[in-house]
Amino acid sequence: MGYLTGVGRTTFELVKEIDRLKDELPFDVVLYLQNIRGITPADFGISLPYKNLHLPFRDYINKFISPVHVRTVLTRYDLWHCPHNSDYVDNVSKTIFTMHDMLMYTYPTEFSPEAHKKFENVVLHNMRSCRAVITCSQSTKNDIVKYIGVDPDKIHVIYWGINHRLFKPYPDKEYLKDKLAKKFAINNPYFFSVSCGYKRKNTIELIHAYNDLAKQNPVNDLVLVWNHYGKDVEELLRKNPRIHILKNISDENLMELYNGAT
C-alpha cells in the first residue's frame, strides 16, 4: 500500500471495519474512488461495491465536477461521508464531514496563504451547512465551536479505535528484544516517538532534550519513526549514535516497536 498519513490510516481502517460488518449494517455502503491508476478495493481485500471516477483527485477537478453532481449520478447516495476534513461536494446538506483537527487556527503559520483562502471559502461553509460533523476528541469539538461557530449539537465525538487484531501485547518480551536488536540494531531499552515530521510535534526539541540527557549516560536510547528529515536533523544525529531514526516501518514492525519501548 505504501505510506499512509494519519487521515489516510483512519480512513483505511474505517473502510476495512465497515467491510467486515457490512452484512450487519441497516444500510448499503458504496465506496467512491477517484483515481486513474486502476487501484480497486479488492487489491486490499475489501469487497464493498464501489464506483471509480477515472480522474486525478485534485482540488481544481473536484471544484469543477461538484456543481454538475457527478458523484450523485455515479453513486445515487442518500448520505455522503467525507473522511478527510473537507472537499468540494455535490450537496453539502447531505454530507457528513470528519474534521480531524483545527490546526488551521491553532497552528496558522504552518499553512500557506492558499490553504487559508480555501479554508475561508470552502471549509467554513461546509462545516456550517453540512448534515453533521464527526471529530475524534472533545478538544477538537471545542475548537470547531470556538473558531467556526458550528452548533455543538451537530458535532459528534467518536474516539479513534485500535486494530486489536494487530496491536496487542507481544507474548515473549525476551524474544522481541533479540528481534529488535537484529532488525534495527536497537540493543538498549528505548524511548519511542512516531509521526515526527511536523514542527508542532516538537521532535527537534525532543532530540535536543535527549542530547542533554545523554551527558548523564542514560539507560534508554531514543528511537524515532521519521521518513523525511533535513540536514539540520542529520547534524544532530551525528552527535549521538544512541538516536535511531527508522523509515518505512510496516504495521507489524510498528506493533513490535511499541511493545518493546520503555
Coordinates of C-alpha atoms in Angstrom, one line a residue, residues 11-254:
T11 CA -10.0 6.2 6.5
F12 CA -8.5 2.8 5.5
E13 CA -9.2 1.3 8.9
L14 CA -12.8 2.6 8.8
V15 CA -13.4 1.1 5.4
K16 CA -12.0 -2.3 6.5
E17 CA -14.2 -2.3 9.5
I18 CA -17.3 -1.4 7.5
D19 CA -16.5 -4.1 5.1
R20 CA -16.2 -6.6 8.0
L21 CA -19.6 -5.6 9.4
K22 CA -21.4 -4.9 6.1
D23 CA -23.9 -7.8 6.5
E24 CA -25.0 -6.4 9.9
L25 CA -25.5 -2.8 8.8
P26 CA -29.0 -1.4 8.3
F27 CA -27.9 0.5 5.1
D28 CA -25.9 -0.1 2.0
V29 CA -22.4 1.3 1.6
V30 CA -20.9 2.2 -1.8
L31 CA -17.3 3.4 -1.9
Y32 CA -16.4 6.3 -4.2
L33 CA -12.9 6.3 -5.7
Q34 CA -11.3 8.9 -7.8
N35 CA -8.0 7.8 -9.4
I36 CA -6.5 6.9 -12.8
R37 CA -4.1 4.2 -11.5
G38 CA -6.5 1.2 -11.7
I39 CA -6.4 0.5 -7.9
T40 CA -9.5 -1.1 -6.5
P41 CA -10.7 -2.1 -3.0
A42 CA -10.2 -5.7 -3.9
D43 CA -6.5 -5.0 -4.1
F44 CA -6.7 -4.6 -0.3
G45 CA -9.1 -7.4 0.4
I46 CA -12.2 -5.2 0.6
S47 CA -15.4 -6.5 -1.1
L48 CA -17.6 -3.4 -0.8
P49 CA -19.1 -2.2 -4.1
Y50 CA -17.5 0.9 -5.5
K51 CA -17.7 3.5 -8.2
N52 CA -14.5 4.9 -9.7
L53 CA -14.3 8.3 -11.5
H54 CA -11.2 8.0 -13.6
L55 CA -9.8 11.4 -12.9
P56 CA -7.0 12.6 -10.5
F57 CA -8.2 13.6 -7.1
R58 CA -7.2 17.3 -7.2
D59 CA -8.9 20.4 -5.9
Y60 CA -9.3 22.1 -9.2
I61 CA -11.0 19.0 -10.7
N62 CA -13.3 18.5 -7.7
K63 CA -14.3 22.2 -7.8
F64 CA -15.3 21.7 -11.4
I65 CA -17.2 18.5 -11.1
S66 CA -19.2 19.2 -7.9
P67 CA -21.7 21.6 -9.4
V68 CA -22.7 19.1 -12.1
H69 CA -23.4 16.4 -9.4
V70 CA -21.2 13.7 -11.0
R71 CA -20.8 11.8 -7.7
T72 CA -24.6 11.9 -7.1
V73 CA -25.2 10.3 -10.6
L74 CA -22.5 7.7 -10.0
T75 CA -23.4 6.5 -6.6
R76 CA -27.0 7.7 -6.1
Y77 CA -26.2 8.3 -2.4
D78 CA -28.6 9.4 0.3
L79 CA -25.8 10.5 2.6
W80 CA -22.2 11.3 1.7
H81 CA -19.3 10.9 4.2
C82 CA -16.2 12.9 3.6
P83 CA -13.5 11.4 5.9
H84 CA -10.7 13.9 5.2
N85 CA -11.7 17.2 6.8
S86 CA -13.3 18.8 3.7
D87 CA -13.8 18.8 -0.1
Y88 CA -15.9 20.3 -2.8
V89 CA -19.1 18.2 -2.6
D90 CA -22.3 17.9 -4.7
N91 CA -24.8 18.5 -1.9
V92 CA -23.4 19.8 1.4
S93 CA -26.8 19.3 3.2
K94 CA -26.5 15.5 2.5
T95 CA -22.8 15.4 3.7
I96 CA -21.1 14.3 6.9
F97 CA -17.6 15.6 7.4
T98 CA -15.0 14.1 9.7
M99 CA -12.9 17.0 10.9
H100 CA -9.7 15.6 12.4
D101 CA -8.3 18.9 13.8
M102 CA -8.4 22.7 13.7
L103 CA -4.8 23.2 13.0
M104 CA -5.6 26.0 10.6
Y105 CA -6.4 28.1 13.6
T106 CA -4.3 26.5 16.4
Y107 CA -1.1 26.5 14.2
P108 CA -1.9 29.0 11.5
T109 CA 1.7 29.7 10.4
E110 CA 2.2 26.1 9.3
F111 CA -0.2 26.6 6.4
S112 CA 0.1 28.6 3.1
P113 CA -2.0 31.6 2.2
E114 CA -3.7 29.4 -0.5
A115 CA -4.7 26.9 2.2
H116 CA -6.1 29.6 4.4
K117 CA -8.0 31.0 1.4
K118 CA -9.6 27.6 0.7
F119 CA -10.4 27.2 4.3
E120 CA -12.2 30.5 4.4
N121 CA -14.1 29.9 1.1
V122 CA -14.9 26.2 1.3
V123 CA -14.4 24.6 4.7
L124 CA -16.2 27.2 6.8
H125 CA -19.3 26.9 4.6
N126 CA -19.2 23.1 4.6
M127 CA -18.9 22.9 8.4
R128 CA -21.8 25.3 9.0
S129 CA -24.1 23.8 6.3
C130 CA -23.5 20.1 6.4
R131 CA -25.7 17.4 8.0
A132 CA -23.2 16.6 10.8
V133 CA -19.6 16.7 11.8
I134 CA -17.6 13.9 13.3
T135 CA -14.4 14.5 15.2
C136 CA -12.0 12.5 17.2
S137 CA -11.8 14.4 20.5
Q138 CA -13.7 16.7 22.8
S139 CA -10.8 19.2 22.4
T140 CA -11.3 19.4 18.6
K141 CA -15.1 19.7 19.1
N142 CA -14.4 22.7 21.4
D143 CA -12.1 24.2 18.8
I144 CA -14.7 23.8 16.0
V145 CA -17.3 25.5 18.1
K146 CA -14.9 28.3 19.2
Y147 CA -13.3 29.1 15.8
I148 CA -16.1 28.4 13.3
G149 CA -19.3 28.7 15.4
V150 CA -20.8 25.3 14.5
D151 CA -23.7 24.2 16.6
P152 CA -22.3 21.8 19.2
D153 CA -25.3 19.6 18.8
K154 CA -24.3 18.9 15.2
I155 CA -20.8 17.7 16.2
H156 CA -20.3 14.1 17.3
V157 CA -17.1 13.0 19.1
I158 CA -16.1 9.4 18.1
Y159 CA -12.8 8.4 19.5
W160 CA -10.3 6.7 17.3
G161 CA -10.1 3.0 17.8
I162 CA -7.4 0.4 17.8
N163 CA -6.9 -2.6 15.5
H164 CA -6.7 -5.2 18.3
R165 CA -6.1 -8.0 15.8
L166 CA -2.7 -6.4 15.2
F167 CA -1.8 -4.0 18.0
K168 CA -1.8 -6.2 21.2
P169 CA 0.8 -7.2 23.8
Y170 CA 3.7 -9.2 22.5
P171 CA 3.8 -12.6 24.3
D172 CA 7.6 -13.1 24.5
K173 CA 9.5 -10.0 25.6
E174 CA 12.9 -11.6 25.5
Y175 CA 12.4 -12.9 22.0
L176 CA 11.2 -9.4 21.0
K177 CA 14.3 -7.8 22.4
D178 CA 16.5 -10.1 20.3
K179 CA 14.3 -9.5 17.2
L180 CA 14.6 -5.7 17.5
A181 CA 18.3 -5.9 18.0
K182 CA 18.8 -7.9 14.8
K183 CA 16.3 -6.0 12.7
F184 CA 17.0 -2.4 13.8
A185 CA 20.3 -2.6 15.8
I186 CA 18.4 -1.4 19.0
N187 CA 20.4 -3.0 21.8
N188 CA 19.3 -0.9 24.8
P189 CA 15.9 0.0 26.3
Y190 CA 14.4 2.9 24.4
F191 CA 12.0 5.8 24.3
F192 CA 9.8 5.8 21.2
S193 CA 8.2 8.5 19.2
V194 CA 6.2 8.2 16.0
S195 CA 4.9 10.8 13.5
C196 CA 7.8 13.2 13.8
G197 CA 7.7 15.2 10.6
Y198 CA 5.7 18.2 11.7
K199 CA 7.1 21.2 13.5
R200 CA 4.3 21.1 16.0
K201 CA 5.4 17.7 17.1
N202 CA 8.5 19.3 18.7
T203 CA 10.7 16.5 17.6
I204 CA 13.7 18.8 17.2
E205 CA 13.2 19.9 20.8
L206 CA 12.9 16.2 21.9
I207 CA 16.3 15.5 20.2
H208 CA 17.9 18.5 22.0
A209 CA 16.5 17.3 25.3
Y210 CA 17.7 13.8 24.7
N211 CA 21.2 15.0 23.8
D212 CA 21.2 16.9 27.1
L213 CA 20.1 13.8 28.9
A214 CA 22.8 11.7 27.1
K215 CA 25.5 13.6 29.0
Q216 CA 24.3 11.6 32.0
N217 CA 24.7 8.3 30.2
P218 CA 21.0 7.3 30.4
V219 CA 19.8 3.7 30.2
N220 CA 17.4 4.4 27.3
D221 CA 18.2 5.1 23.6
L222 CA 15.8 7.3 21.6
V223 CA 14.0 5.7 18.6
L224 CA 12.1 7.9 16.1
V225 CA 9.9 6.9 13.1
W226 CA 10.6 9.6 10.6
N227 CA 10.6 9.2 6.9
H228 CA 11.8 12.6 5.7
Y229 CA 14.1 14.9 7.7
G230 CA 16.6 17.6 6.8
K231 CA 20.3 18.3 7.2
D232 CA 19.7 20.0 10.5
V233 CA 18.5 16.7 11.9
E234 CA 21.4 14.8 10.3
E235 CA 23.8 17.2 12.1
L236 CA 22.1 16.5 15.5
L237 CA 22.3 12.7 14.8
R238 CA 26.0 12.8 14.2
K239 CA 26.5 14.0 17.8
N240 CA 24.7 11.0 19.3
P241 CA 24.7 7.4 17.9
R242 CA 22.1 6.4 20.5
I243 CA 19.4 8.2 18.5
H244 CA 17.9 5.8 15.9
I245 CA 15.7 7.1 13.1
L246 CA 13.7 4.4 11.3
K247 CA 11.9 4.8 7.9
N248 CA 9.1 3.0 6.0
I249 CA 8.0 0.9 9.0
S250 CA 5.4 -1.8 8.4
D251 CA 2.4 -2.2 10.7
E252 CA 3.8 -5.4 12.1
N253 CA 7.2 -3.7 12.9
L254 CA 5.3 -0.8 14.4

